[in-house]
Amino acid sequence: MVLTLMSSSRLQSVADQSQSAYFLPEFALSPQGSFQEDSTGEQFLTYRYDDQASRTTRSDEDKDIGWDAWGTWSDCSRTCGGGASYSLRRCLNGANCEGRNIRYRTCSNMECPVESGDFRAQQCSAHNDIKYQGQTYEWIPVTYDSISPCALRCQARGKNLVVELAPKVLDGTRCKADSLDMCINGICQEVGCDRQLGSNAKEDNCGVCAGDGSTCRLVRGQALPHVSPQEPVKTVIEVPLGSRGLRVTAKGPDLMVIEAHWLHGTREEHAFSLPGSYTVGNTTVEYQRGSDRQTLRSPGPLAADFTIKVKYAAPKETVMQFMFYQPIRYQWRETDFFPCSVTCGGGYQLNSADCMDVRYNKVVPEHHCHSYPENTKPKPKLKECNMDPCPESDGFKEVMPYDHFQPLPRWEQNPWTSCSVSCGGGSQERSVVCVEENVHGQIAQVEEWKCAHSTRPVTTQSCNTFDCPNWVAMEWSQCTVTCGRGLRYRVVLCIDHRGQHTGGCNAALKPHVKEDCLVPVACYKPRESLPVEAKLPWLKQAQELEETKVASEEPTFIPGPWSECSVSCGLGLQRRWVKCRVLLSFTQTEVDLPSEECGEEKPPLQRACDLGPCPSPSSPASPQRPPGPTDASNLQSYSWEYRGFTTCSASCASGKQMAIVRCVSAGRRELVDEALCDHSSRPPAMIRICSPEPCPVRWEVTPWTRCSTSCGVGLQTRSVWCMRMLAGERTERMNSRQCQEPRPPEVQACNQVECPPSWEVEEWQPCSHTCGRGTQSRKVYCKQRLASGSFRRLKDESCGGAKPATHRPCASTKCLLPRLEGGEWSKCSVTCGKGVQRREPVCRRLTASGQLVTLDRSACSGLPPPPLIRSCRMSPCIRHKYSKKRCPKVLGLHRIYIQTRQEKRLSFTIGGRAYLLPKTSVTIKCPVRHFHKSQIRWEKDGHELHNSDRLSITKSGALRIYSLETGDIGQYRCWAQQDSDTFTLKLIGQNNRLLEHPEGKSLVGEKITSALRTQLNKERSSMDLGCQEQDASTFAKGLDKPGPSWTQKNEFYLGEGQVRKSDDPLALNNHLMDSSTPSYSSLLPDRSPGPSGVTIHPGAYSLEPVQFEELVRNISQLTENGEVADDLASHLISKIMEEMSTAQVQKETVQTGKHLNKAPNSSERGDEGPKSHRRAIITRHRQHDTSMTFQRDINISIGRTVYLTNATRSLTLMCPAQGLPKPTITWTKDGVPVKHTDRVWWDSSGGLHISGPGAKDVGLYRCIATNSLGTDSETSQLLLTEPPTIAVSWKNTSDLHSWTLKVVIGGKVTARVGANLTLQCPVTGVPQPRVSWHKKEGPLGSNAQPLLDGSLLIHNLSLLNYGTYSCVAANPIGKSVASSLLRVVGPTLVGSERQSSFSKDVSRKRVVMASRIGTSVTVRPGDILRIGCPVLSNHRKGIKWFYQNQTLRQAPGLRYRMLVGGRVLEVNTLGGKFEGRYGCHMHSDGQPLVSWVLVLSQEYEWRLGEWSVCSASCGNRGTQSRIVRCLSPEGQEAPPSSCHHLPRPVSSSQACNIQDCPPSWLSTVWSKCSSSCGHGFRQRRVSCQQVEASGSLRVLPNAACGHTPRPEDHEECSSQLCAEWISSSWGQCNGRCLGPGLATQSRSVSCRHLNGSNSKTTCDPKDRPASVRNCSSEMCDVQWRVLPWRPCTAACGSGFQSRRVECTHRRNNKTLPDQHCAWQRRPRTWQHCNITSCGNECKDTTYYCRAVKRLKLCLIDLYRQRCCQSCLEDQLNTSAI
């Protein structure tokens, strides 16, 4: 809920009287000026402020029904330290909306300065000035209250009074000091370490918010130090800087000691004996001690290196246990982005990553980061930059129309080359380059690092990995005969990798298909001379299965299939075709070639065939009996047949099946006994391939490689891949995710033994000379690699062999060769627009001495030349439609110069005026454009000037006047054809009065005549030359460059040998315009009107009242300071007024007398005819104020300053212009043309409209009206209002020595009497806040003076200046107040007629009553002493006081005051003399009575005592200092508060116990266990070391520490928790939309033990696979569709209108839930409308007008508008009374 603050003084008085606050619910709902309710009444509003979960917006469409869109976020409740901001929305259908109307978020999360203090304490202290139960208290916050953590509960300082001062603290206040949770609307909300509301992000053990713990390592262990009286101190563990979560536990009697080491070498040692909290090494350490246990804790991070030691205390052993998180020293840090690749048109930026040493915060070589497996170097990131289109040139755009932005660099790859082999596994390559496309669409090759944002494509891949086809021979058939010599056959097939019959086998390697066979059976007929050929079907089958050839890339004979046999029986012929063919690889087609192209032998075209004997004519049906020894008639009725195949020999990857042969009957083909068939004719065994599908995937591993090292910790690796078996005993590699079994390890440790010491060398450093001969150096170390893998550095004597060289000579002669370089670039070929620059190549060479010499071009012949031509761009060419050439222009500089001391020579620029001293020589320059300087003419008071003895005109057109005299007073004018400008010269006399010209007032008429002639000459020259006048704004840049004038050389040129005196009485300091920077000129602005309100015309100057008052005020202030004489100041002010009025009269005379004695021509008749042309002129409305308004819609004329508030909803800048032809209006912002958008546009009348203006619209807007005759422009400054903010300093300042102090408001200030104090009040705000000063105790005082910069200067401080000073900064937006308490210390004289007001910086009060017999009292300096006179309360007679037998007025240096009508004397003892006898004299019953008291001074002093105990027992870190004590006069020690008013002496320190420490064992931390699963071992390094008296650490032989047992350096370790991350397959791409066509998909990731059980803590979180990734989804190709606005809810007044905004798909236009479009900003759904007045209707629009009237809130516009009728009645009633 927001409380609206009211700045009215009347309301302030009411609030002060009532001490309470009123606020109305409807007005408190929104910030002032931005109410969310409409005129229909507050019954349609819903108020819900107590909901914690309202920080998020409901995105479900059904729950947003009836709600309007969310409003803008409010300002943050705090400027630092974490605040809260809220956003509101309204219910459109009454109070029936489901959901909440307010949401919150955090803001201003940066840390506050230390001096700003606690936010809750500030809120408590705000009630210090408010009385509670009739008394004021100093309130401090109480500790955390678990019941009401968000209530403002405060406690009175020094008292037990606890009060709840407010039910709610301000939003952003921490619920408790040690938590980030904050109070919002009185409820404690959870805040994560990322400072986000509702976040549960926590810091990991390394201190990284929401980190994964990868930046540190857990170090834990146990040690048994074995301390003894001989070795009383031993080191347990070293904890490096930055470690966190330190916990050390000691079980035993020995004491714990911490030694802190800083990086700069300082050491500090602290021994613990008593429990408590200590600060060691700038780190808080908590020490606890029990009966037999000591615990040391520190949350960290440690600010220094800690060495934990144990000190001997008793014979019993002490067991030490320690644990801490050690930061990883070397970590990757991303660098900043490199410069953009282009300056416009869209480019890119890349970044990199450096290896950082976090201990020293410096960059180190990358191999340091590679030594940590947790470190993964971040990939380079790429982002777009300079996306603005390039500026247009003359008539064309340099950006191609199809793309306004430059594409990102990309990888471009060429096609793959042909495979090196056709089968059996080959390779193919391609080239990959990084290319970039420029804005012209041209592609060029660039460096490869520019494409590092994407993965580089592979350049080599394997191909044709399948096996080549090979011959496969089947089983031999039986011999073709049953006796004697015969033949046998087999089938030979060409089988490819798929197990199919194909071609491509080498014919030369084909096994033979037939061979001789011999049956060892005697034949009964003569032996055949030749083997018997096989009969059908075996021969036919062998022939049919012959190889089938296919075409290849080499010409090959391809035979066709054999034809049928030419006969049906007996011997015949078979024929086929044979063609020479070649395979074209790029088209995969076969082409016939001539036979001579094939070099091999052509296969036969025909062959014989034998189908068996033909039947005889007599018995055609009886078959011929085969020859044989037995009767075979039976065998003709049975034959062999193939009947199926056996079972496949393998279930996958191509098994084999054997054909089954059965004996069947010839007729019915039924199976019979095999004995009936002739076994000699049994067909050969036939085999076929079966089950060709691949086998299931499985892991395949290779043997372990050799160990990488022979000692230390080596590694063995092996390849592990997921594969499956294919046909032909081939394998195929698969994706690792397809193998379900656990993946076998790929790396294992080996050879874990220590290596012998060896030399280690670093890389050679660069040569000492980049050219010629030099030397190179490198570092060489003697190191030993330990079994743990770490290195130990040894002395050089430990390494055997000769030490490698550390230096060697080097030389570079390449630089001495000639090279071709480019010379100087020529000027651009054009003066405007786009041109070219050229240069010549130059042949140069660097000599051995380093000189660069130029050679003849022939020496560089053949070398590539550098670029010799480049484009250049000048300012755009300005073309006018009707102009032929430009008119000359005089570039005047309108300034006022006042000379304050005698100078020899001065230089000025035409256009100003100067008040100078006589005898000064001056030079007046006349800068011009479009005109030759040698033709410049000069006039003085209308008369042309020529060269003379005291006057000359230079070749550059400047006028020189030597030794000024009174005759030189006047007005000088320089002419450049028709244009001119003037310079007025005045002289200052010896009496500080301006000198008059000898001719007196007669010059005024000549000036007017000259001005009139000037105007006529200008018009006549313009018509004669036919040139086009240009607007003064064209030369704005030239006016800012006056050349070497006063402003560039301290306003004056000094003569030779002159010395400027600092005590010149005429010194007119910089206070004329700026009181902070020395300057000797008072500068008036340029002639172009601007926000300053100054308008200067040629020959006449018009100064706005505000500017003139500022000038007069500055001169007056110089007079008060004594820097300028009174008569000179008054004379200057009067003469400036006279000069300004005279210049204005001249201007009006010229304008009114322009057409005297001349008939007007056609061009001078402004509006007489429709065809008269006029140049473009902007109509200006003179407005002297820069008032601001809280209206929602602002309409303002150009030329005024515009202030934007939270209430501003629209802005219109009106720019009415006149001229013929009709001017064209254009707008610029900060010099850049304004573009038409949905939010910014301008209409035909030229008015600029901005809808919803905000911070991005702030700037300088210029309206430019242009037609063919000229151009006019005017500007308006657009500013965003800001409430006043005072940069308060909470630092307390106490300075009793300086006489001048400057302190920023906010803290307590203590200063001495007589000092000059400046209280500074730095304030910011828009509009500029007004600063005023107030004193709480009364008026400021006569010696307090506010300064122009808002500071308060208090001269000559006295005790009267004690009090609280407040700086109040206010503007229409708000008010800010800051205060400081001023204490004044020191003696001061008290007048006889006035009393002193004492300082309140006292510690106590002493009250004593005087008596007739006398009383004595001892008083401490600084106490306030009150002495009472023993009289009755009704005593009315006078009482006289005496001090040392003198009246009080006669006592010098005594500070006192009277109380209770003179009955009590109060004496201040802070300074001055106060010891002595005080007495009071009075009359009682006519008798004189005297009572007295003796006051003695109790003096205390600081004294240095004995030396403290040394901080260390050995080494070089021991220090001791003197103890400072406060002592009484008797020498007794007193509390330090008794000496607080005295300066405390500085305690010196000295070194102590500077001696060598005894040798001791030093152990490093244990390494990680060698096995993350099961049993392993770990190691550490143990060495004997000694700290020397110099502070250095020396490593000793182990024998030096032999008196104590050596700690173990090797031990076993085990881990029974073996688990790994298991991830499922990716789900569907239906997650949250991230962008156009981009969504997310997820999968489950779990940690699983080897036994199948799940675990949550065993697996390493750093190795956890990603569970969410981006994916492409058409569902996210969405956009917001905006429907038209509905009618306004009100015809006048303040209405609103809404519209429907839907999330739709781009392709099918279907409406989707809003969550799909959440990645892009939703257009607003409502706006104000018809914000116009409803005539003169005045009525109340809210039910709270009675309260507004009762609380007198009608003074505020906001309430007066809402309660118009009630406020009007109240006004009438008041006026009637």
Short mmCIF file of C-alpha atoms in Angstrom, two decimals, residues 1627-1737:
data_model
loop_
_atom_site.label_atom_id
_atom_site.label_comp_id
_atom_site.label_asym_id
_atom_site.label_seq_id
_atom_site.Cartn_x
_atom_site.Cartn_y
_atom_site.Cartn_z
CA GLY A 1627 10.70 -36.92 -24.65
CA GLN A 1628 8.53 -35.06 -27.11
CA CYS A 1629 9.29 -31.44 -27.97
CA ASN A 1630 6.29 -30.00 -26.16
CA GLY A 1631 7.86 -27.97 -23.35
CA ARG A 1632 7.83 -24.25 -22.68
CA CYS A 1633 8.31 -22.00 -25.72
CA LEU A 1634 11.56 -20.05 -25.68
CA GLY A 1635 11.33 -18.23 -28.99
CA PRO A 1636 9.95 -18.48 -32.51
CA GLY A 1637 9.84 -22.18 -33.31
CA LEU A 1638 11.98 -23.03 -30.27
CA ALA A 1639 10.74 -25.12 -27.32
CA THR A 1640 12.18 -27.54 -24.77
CA GLN A 1641 12.15 -31.30 -24.34
CA SER A 1642 13.09 -33.21 -21.24
CA ARG A 1643 14.14 -36.63 -20.05
CA SER A 1644 14.56 -38.32 -16.69
CA VAL A 1645 18.04 -38.52 -15.17
CA SER A 1646 18.66 -40.66 -12.07
CA CYS A 1647 21.63 -41.83 -10.07
CA ARG A 1648 21.65 -45.64 -9.93
CA HIS A 1649 23.87 -48.09 -8.07
CA LEU A 1650 25.37 -51.07 -9.82
CA ASN A 1651 22.86 -53.25 -8.01
CA GLY A 1652 19.98 -51.31 -9.59
CA SER A 1653 18.93 -49.23 -6.58
CA ASN A 1654 18.60 -45.46 -6.85
CA SER A 1655 20.61 -42.92 -4.91
CA LYS A 1656 20.38 -39.15 -4.51
CA THR A 1657 23.82 -38.28 -3.15
CA THR A 1658 26.30 -40.82 -4.52
CA CYS A 1659 26.77 -39.56 -8.09
CA ASP A 1660 28.89 -36.49 -8.82
CA PRO A 1661 26.54 -33.58 -9.62
CA LYS A 1662 29.12 -32.15 -12.03
CA ASP A 1663 28.78 -35.19 -14.28
CA ARG A 1664 24.99 -35.18 -14.30
CA PRO A 1665 23.67 -35.26 -17.89
CA ALA A 1666 21.34 -32.49 -18.96
CA SER A 1667 17.67 -33.20 -18.38
CA VAL A 1668 16.33 -30.34 -20.50
CA ARG A 1669 17.43 -29.11 -23.91
CA ASN A 1670 16.13 -26.89 -26.67
CA CYS A 1671 14.32 -28.31 -29.66
CA SER A 1672 12.43 -27.14 -32.73
CA SER A 1673 8.65 -27.08 -32.48
CA GLU A 1674 6.05 -25.75 -34.85
CA MET A 1675 3.78 -25.24 -31.87
CA CYS A 1676 5.97 -22.28 -30.82
CA ASP A 1677 5.68 -20.51 -34.16
CA VAL A 1678 3.23 -18.09 -32.56
CA GLN A 1679 2.50 -14.39 -32.33
CA TRP A 1680 0.25 -11.95 -30.45
CA ARG A 1681 -2.86 -11.00 -32.39
CA VAL A 1682 -4.34 -7.65 -31.42
CA LEU A 1683 -8.06 -6.98 -32.01
CA PRO A 1684 -9.54 -3.46 -32.36
CA TRP A 1685 -10.17 -1.24 -29.35
CA ARG A 1686 -13.62 -1.40 -27.79
CA PRO A 1687 -15.64 1.83 -27.38
CA CYS A 1688 -14.58 4.15 -24.60
CA THR A 1689 -16.43 3.69 -21.29
CA ALA A 1690 -17.05 7.42 -20.96
CA ALA A 1691 -17.84 10.14 -23.48
CA CYS A 1692 -15.91 12.69 -21.45
CA GLY A 1693 -14.00 12.93 -18.24
CA SER A 1694 -11.70 9.99 -17.64
CA GLY A 1695 -12.72 6.79 -19.42
CA PHE A 1696 -10.86 3.76 -20.56
CA GLN A 1697 -11.11 1.23 -23.37
CA SER A 1698 -9.82 -2.27 -23.73
CA ARG A 1699 -9.10 -4.71 -26.50
CA ARG A 1700 -8.53 -8.41 -26.84
CA VAL A 1701 -5.03 -9.77 -27.24
CA GLU A 1702 -4.71 -13.44 -28.23
CA CYS A 1703 -1.85 -15.83 -28.78
CA THR A 1704 -2.25 -17.37 -32.24
CA HIS A 1705 -0.30 -19.74 -34.46
CA ARG A 1706 1.28 -18.11 -37.50
CA ARG A 1707 0.29 -20.81 -39.99
CA ASN A 1708 -3.17 -21.99 -39.02
CA ASN A 1709 -4.21 -18.88 -37.01
CA LYS A 1710 -5.52 -21.07 -34.20
CA THR A 1711 -5.84 -19.49 -30.76
CA LEU A 1712 -3.49 -20.96 -28.17
CA PRO A 1713 -3.04 -20.41 -24.41
CA ASP A 1714 -1.08 -17.28 -23.54
CA GLN A 1715 1.78 -19.33 -22.11
CA HIS A 1716 2.88 -20.21 -25.66
CA CYS A 1717 3.53 -16.52 -26.37
CA ALA A 1718 5.04 -15.73 -22.98
CA TRP A 1719 8.53 -15.42 -24.48
CA GLN A 1720 7.58 -12.14 -26.18
CA ARG A 1721 6.12 -9.02 -24.64
CA ARG A 1722 2.35 -8.92 -24.60
CA PRO A 1723 0.75 -5.75 -26.07
CA ARG A 1724 -1.24 -3.70 -23.62
CA THR A 1725 -4.92 -4.45 -23.37
CA TRP A 1726 -6.34 -1.18 -22.03
CA GLN A 1727 -5.69 2.55 -22.19
CA HIS A 1728 -7.24 5.82 -21.09
CA CYS A 1729 -9.58 7.57 -23.53
CA ASN A 1730 -11.70 10.71 -23.79
CA ILE A 1731 -9.63 12.47 -21.17
CA THR A 1732 -11.45 15.75 -21.79
CA SER A 1733 -13.43 17.98 -19.55
CA CYS A 1734 -17.21 17.46 -19.52
CA GLY A 1735 -17.97 21.14 -19.97
CA ASN A 1736 -18.41 23.09 -16.75
CA GLU A 1737 -19.78 20.09 -14.85
#
